[in-house]
CSV table of C-alpha atoms and ligand atoms in Angstrom, one decimal:
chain,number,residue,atom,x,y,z
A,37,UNK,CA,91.2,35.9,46.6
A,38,UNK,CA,91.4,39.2,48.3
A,39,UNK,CA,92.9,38.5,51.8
A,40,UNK,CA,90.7,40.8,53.6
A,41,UNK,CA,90.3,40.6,57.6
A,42,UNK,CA,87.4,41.7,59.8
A,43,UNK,CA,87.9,42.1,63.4
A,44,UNK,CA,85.1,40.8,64.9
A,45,UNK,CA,83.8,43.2,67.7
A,46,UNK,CA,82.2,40.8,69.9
A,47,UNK,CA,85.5,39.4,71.6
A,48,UNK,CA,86.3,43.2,72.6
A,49,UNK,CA,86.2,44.1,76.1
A,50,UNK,CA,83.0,45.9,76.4
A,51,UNK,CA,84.0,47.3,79.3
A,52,UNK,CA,86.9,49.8,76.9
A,53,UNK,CA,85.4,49.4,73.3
A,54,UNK,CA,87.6,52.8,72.9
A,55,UNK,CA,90.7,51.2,73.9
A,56,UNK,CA,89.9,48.2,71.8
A,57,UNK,CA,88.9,50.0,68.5
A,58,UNK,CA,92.0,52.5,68.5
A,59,UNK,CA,93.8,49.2,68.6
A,60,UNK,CA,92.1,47.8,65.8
A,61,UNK,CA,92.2,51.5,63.6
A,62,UNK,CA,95.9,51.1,63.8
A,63,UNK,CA,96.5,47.4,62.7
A,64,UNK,CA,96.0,46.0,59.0
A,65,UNK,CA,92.6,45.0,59.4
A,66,UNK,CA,90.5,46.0,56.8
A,67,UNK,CA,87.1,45.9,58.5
A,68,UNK,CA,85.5,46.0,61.9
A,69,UNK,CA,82.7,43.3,62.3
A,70,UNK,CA,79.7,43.7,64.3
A,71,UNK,CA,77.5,40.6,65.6
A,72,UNK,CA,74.0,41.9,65.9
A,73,UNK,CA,72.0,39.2,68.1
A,74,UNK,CA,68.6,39.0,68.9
A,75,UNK,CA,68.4,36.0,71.0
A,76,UNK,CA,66.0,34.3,69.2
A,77,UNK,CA,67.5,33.7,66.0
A,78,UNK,CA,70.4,32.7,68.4
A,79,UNK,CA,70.2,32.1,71.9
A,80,UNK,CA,72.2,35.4,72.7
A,81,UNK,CA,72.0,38.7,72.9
A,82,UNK,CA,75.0,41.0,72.0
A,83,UNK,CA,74.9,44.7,71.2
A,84,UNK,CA,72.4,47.2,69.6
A,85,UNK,CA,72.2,50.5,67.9
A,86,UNK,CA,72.6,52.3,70.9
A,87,UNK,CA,75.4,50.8,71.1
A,88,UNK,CA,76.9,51.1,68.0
A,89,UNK,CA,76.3,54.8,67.4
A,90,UNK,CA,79.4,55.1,69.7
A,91,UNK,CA,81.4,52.2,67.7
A,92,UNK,CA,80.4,54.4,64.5
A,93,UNK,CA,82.0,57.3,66.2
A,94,UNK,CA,85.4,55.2,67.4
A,95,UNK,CA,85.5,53.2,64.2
A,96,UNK,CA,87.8,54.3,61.1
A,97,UNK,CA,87.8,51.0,59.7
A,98,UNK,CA,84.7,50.1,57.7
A,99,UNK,CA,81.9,48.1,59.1
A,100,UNK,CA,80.7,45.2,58.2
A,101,UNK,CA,77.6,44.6,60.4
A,102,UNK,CA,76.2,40.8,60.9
A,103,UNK,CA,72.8,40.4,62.1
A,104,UNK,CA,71.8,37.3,63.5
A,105,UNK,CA,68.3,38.0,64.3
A,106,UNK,CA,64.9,37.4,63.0
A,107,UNK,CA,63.3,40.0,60.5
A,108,UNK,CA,66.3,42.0,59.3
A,109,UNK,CA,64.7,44.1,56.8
A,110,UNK,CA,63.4,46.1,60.2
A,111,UNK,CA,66.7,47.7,60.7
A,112,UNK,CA,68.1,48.7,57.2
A,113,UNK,CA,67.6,51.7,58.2
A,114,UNK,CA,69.5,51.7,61.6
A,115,UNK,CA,72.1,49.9,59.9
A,116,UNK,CA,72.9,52.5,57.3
A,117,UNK,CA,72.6,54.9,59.8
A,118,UNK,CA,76.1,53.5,61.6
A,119,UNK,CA,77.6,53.9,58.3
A,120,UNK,CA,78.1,50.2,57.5
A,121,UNK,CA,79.0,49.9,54.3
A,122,UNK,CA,77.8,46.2,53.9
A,123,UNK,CA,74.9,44.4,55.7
A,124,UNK,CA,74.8,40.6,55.9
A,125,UNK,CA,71.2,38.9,56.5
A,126,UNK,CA,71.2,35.3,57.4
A,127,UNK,CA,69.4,33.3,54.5
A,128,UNK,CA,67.6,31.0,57.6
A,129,UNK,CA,66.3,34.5,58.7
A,130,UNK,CA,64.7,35.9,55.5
A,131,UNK,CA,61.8,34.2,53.6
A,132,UNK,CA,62.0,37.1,50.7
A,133,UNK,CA,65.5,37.1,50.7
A,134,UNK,CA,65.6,38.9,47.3
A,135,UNK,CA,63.4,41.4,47.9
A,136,UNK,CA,65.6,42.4,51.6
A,137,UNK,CA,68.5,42.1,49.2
A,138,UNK,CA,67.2,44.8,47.0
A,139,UNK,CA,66.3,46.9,49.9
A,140,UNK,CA,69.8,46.6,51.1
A,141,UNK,CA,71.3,48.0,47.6
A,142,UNK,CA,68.2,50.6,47.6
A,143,UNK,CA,69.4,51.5,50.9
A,144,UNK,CA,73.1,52.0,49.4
A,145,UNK,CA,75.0,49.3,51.2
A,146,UNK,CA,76.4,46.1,49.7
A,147,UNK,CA,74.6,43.0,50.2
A,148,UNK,CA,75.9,40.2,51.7
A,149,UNK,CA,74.0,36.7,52.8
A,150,UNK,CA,75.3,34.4,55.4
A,151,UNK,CA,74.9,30.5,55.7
A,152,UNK,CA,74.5,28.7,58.8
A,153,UNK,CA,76.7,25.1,59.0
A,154,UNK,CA,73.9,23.2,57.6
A,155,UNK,CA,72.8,24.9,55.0
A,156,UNK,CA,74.0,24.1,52.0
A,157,UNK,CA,75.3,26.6,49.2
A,158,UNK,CA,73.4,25.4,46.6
A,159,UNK,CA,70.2,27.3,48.3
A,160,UNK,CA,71.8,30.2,46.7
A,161,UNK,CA,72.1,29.5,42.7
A,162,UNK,CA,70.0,31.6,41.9
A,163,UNK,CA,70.6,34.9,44.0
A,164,UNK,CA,74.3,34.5,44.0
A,165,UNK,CA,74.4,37.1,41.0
A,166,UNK,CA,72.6,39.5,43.5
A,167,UNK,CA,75.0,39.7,46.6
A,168,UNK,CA,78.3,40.8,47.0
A,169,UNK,CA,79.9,39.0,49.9
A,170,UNK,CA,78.0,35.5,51.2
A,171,UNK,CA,79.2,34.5,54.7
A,172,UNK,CA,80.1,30.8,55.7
A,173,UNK,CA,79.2,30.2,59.2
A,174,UNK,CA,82.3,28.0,60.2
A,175,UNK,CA,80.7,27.7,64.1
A,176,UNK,CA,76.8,27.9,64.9
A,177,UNK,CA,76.4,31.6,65.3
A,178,UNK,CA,76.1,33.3,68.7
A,179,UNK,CA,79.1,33.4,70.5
A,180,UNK,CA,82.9,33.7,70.2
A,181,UNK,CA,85.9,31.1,70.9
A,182,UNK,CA,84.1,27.8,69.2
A,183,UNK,CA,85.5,25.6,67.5
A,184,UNK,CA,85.9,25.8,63.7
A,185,UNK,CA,83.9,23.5,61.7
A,186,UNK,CA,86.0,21.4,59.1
A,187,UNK,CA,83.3,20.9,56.4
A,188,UNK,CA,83.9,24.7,55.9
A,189,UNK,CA,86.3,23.7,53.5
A,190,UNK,CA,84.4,21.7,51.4
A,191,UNK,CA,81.5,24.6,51.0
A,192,UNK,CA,84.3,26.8,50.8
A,193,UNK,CA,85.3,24.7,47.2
A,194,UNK,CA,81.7,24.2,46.3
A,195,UNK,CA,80.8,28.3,46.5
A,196,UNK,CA,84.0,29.1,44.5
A,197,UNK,CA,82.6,26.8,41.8
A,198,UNK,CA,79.4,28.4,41.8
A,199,UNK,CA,80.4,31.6,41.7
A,200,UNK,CA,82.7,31.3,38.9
A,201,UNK,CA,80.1,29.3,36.7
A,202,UNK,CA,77.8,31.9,37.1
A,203,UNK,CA,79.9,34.9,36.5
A,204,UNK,CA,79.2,36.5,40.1
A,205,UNK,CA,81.7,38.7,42.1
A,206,UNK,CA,80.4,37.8,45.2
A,207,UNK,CA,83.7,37.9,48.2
A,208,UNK,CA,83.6,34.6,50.5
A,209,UNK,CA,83.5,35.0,53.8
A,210,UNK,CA,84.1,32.5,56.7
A,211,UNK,CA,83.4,33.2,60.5
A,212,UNK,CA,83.6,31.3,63.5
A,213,UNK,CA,86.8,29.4,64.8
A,214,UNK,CA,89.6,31.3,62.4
A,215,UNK,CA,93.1,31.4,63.6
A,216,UNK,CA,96.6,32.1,63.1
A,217,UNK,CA,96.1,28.0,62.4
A,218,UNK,CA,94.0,28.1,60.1
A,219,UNK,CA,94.3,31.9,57.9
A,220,UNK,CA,96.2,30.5,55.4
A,221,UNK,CA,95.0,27.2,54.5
A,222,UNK,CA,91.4,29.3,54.3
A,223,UNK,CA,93.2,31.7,51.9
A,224,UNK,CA,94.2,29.1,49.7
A,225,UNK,CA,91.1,27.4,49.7
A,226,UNK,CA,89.2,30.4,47.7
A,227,UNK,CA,87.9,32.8,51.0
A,228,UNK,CA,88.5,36.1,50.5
A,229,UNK,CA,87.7,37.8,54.0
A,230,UNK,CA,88.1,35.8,57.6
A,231,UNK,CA,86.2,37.2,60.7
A,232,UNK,CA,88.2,36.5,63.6
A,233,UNK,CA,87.3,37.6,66.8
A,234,UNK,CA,88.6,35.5,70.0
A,235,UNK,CA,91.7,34.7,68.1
A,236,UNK,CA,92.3,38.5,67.8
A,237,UNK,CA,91.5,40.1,70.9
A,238,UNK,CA,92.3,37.2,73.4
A,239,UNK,CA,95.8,37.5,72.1
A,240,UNK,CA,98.4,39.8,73.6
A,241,UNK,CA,99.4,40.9,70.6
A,242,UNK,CA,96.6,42.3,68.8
A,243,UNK,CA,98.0,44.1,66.2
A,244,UNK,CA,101.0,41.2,65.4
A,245,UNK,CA,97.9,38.6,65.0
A,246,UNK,CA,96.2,40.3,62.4
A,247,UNK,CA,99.3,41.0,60.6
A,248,UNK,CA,99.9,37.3,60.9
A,249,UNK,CA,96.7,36.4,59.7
A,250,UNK,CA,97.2,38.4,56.7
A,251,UNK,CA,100.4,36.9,55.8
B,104,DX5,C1,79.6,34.2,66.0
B,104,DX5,C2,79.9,35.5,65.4
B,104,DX5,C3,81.4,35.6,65.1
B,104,DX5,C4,82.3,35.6,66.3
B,104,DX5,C5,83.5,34.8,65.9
B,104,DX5,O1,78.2,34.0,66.0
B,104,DX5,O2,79.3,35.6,64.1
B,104,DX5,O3,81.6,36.8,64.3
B,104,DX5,O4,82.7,36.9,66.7
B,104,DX5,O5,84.2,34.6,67.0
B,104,DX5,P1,85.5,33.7,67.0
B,104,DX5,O6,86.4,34.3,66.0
B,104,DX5,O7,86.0,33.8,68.4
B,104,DX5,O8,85.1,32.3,66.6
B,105,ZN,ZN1,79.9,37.3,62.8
């Protein structure tokens, strides 16, 4: 396991995303992650590219940019534009997920595929050699501060198992609900990045959490 952790953008104050990022560029986290929504893949609507051309600008941390919206393959484009260096697609979202995997690599980003809480893991056998990070909603996507969904661990253990018996070296990723509670016991269990965003920037100190979290 890796101990990467990604910031997650969307429990910044919008109102001084400068402040917020130099905070962030300074502290141990390894990447800053972006929650593209659509609101209608999830019933909200965050931030765009108009948006994030600024965050590009403000941002030395690598992004990892989530899209929660309907018809990804639309913005491959836009999304290599703000420099991301890995796009995440959600596998409810994407009825040729191969071929926008492909695209994604053609475009010169990693790949990475992200689960809602009831889908299973084992809808990925057979692309799991063809990504390089899959996500593991641990809330229902589409807003920060929920709570974090226990049966995580338990896909958590099943993922690890499939992507060692297939030879893949795809990173586990879990979102929603991570704490200073929880890091470590999510650690242990096999993920190898945490997305935290409430726990992070609704703390008063930012830069002490993550370094927590990483411990
Ligand atoms: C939720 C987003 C998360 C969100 C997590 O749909 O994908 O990245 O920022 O927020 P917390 O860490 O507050 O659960
Ligand atoms: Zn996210």
């Amino acid at each position: 396991m890796k101990k990467l952790l990604a910031a997650s953008l969307l429990s910044a104050n919008f109102g001084n995303l400068e402040h917020d990022i130099d905070i962030i560029n300074r502290s141990e986290a390894d990447w800053l992650h972006i929650d593209v929504m659509d609101g209608v893949f999830v019933p909200n609507i965050s931030f765009g590219f108009p948006v994030l051309k600024y965050v590009k600008a403000l941002s030395k941390k690598p992004l990892d940019v989530h899209l929660m919206i309907v018809e990804p393959d639309k913005f491959i484009n836009e999304v290599k534009a703000i420099g991301a260096i890995l796009m995440n697609v959600h596998y409810e979202a994407c009825p040729h997920l191969h071929r926008t995997i492909q695209r994604i690599h053609a475009a010169g980003m990693q790949a990475g595929v992200t689960l809602n809480p009831h889908t299973p893991v084992e809808v990925l056998e057979d692309i799991i050699n063809d990504v390089d990070l899959v996500l593991l909603m641990s809330v229902n996507p589409g807003f920060g501060g929920q709570s974090f969904i226990e049966n995580t661990y338990n896909k958590i253990a099943r993922l690890k198992k499939m992507i060692e018996r297939r030879g893949s070296k795809a990173l586990i990723q879990v979102d929603g609900g991570v704490s200073t509670e929880n890091a470590a016991q999510l650690y242990a269990a096999g993920a190898d990045c945490l997305v935290a965003g409430s726990a992070v920037f609704g703390s008063d100190d930012i830069m002490a959490t993550i370094r927590k979290m990483k411990r």
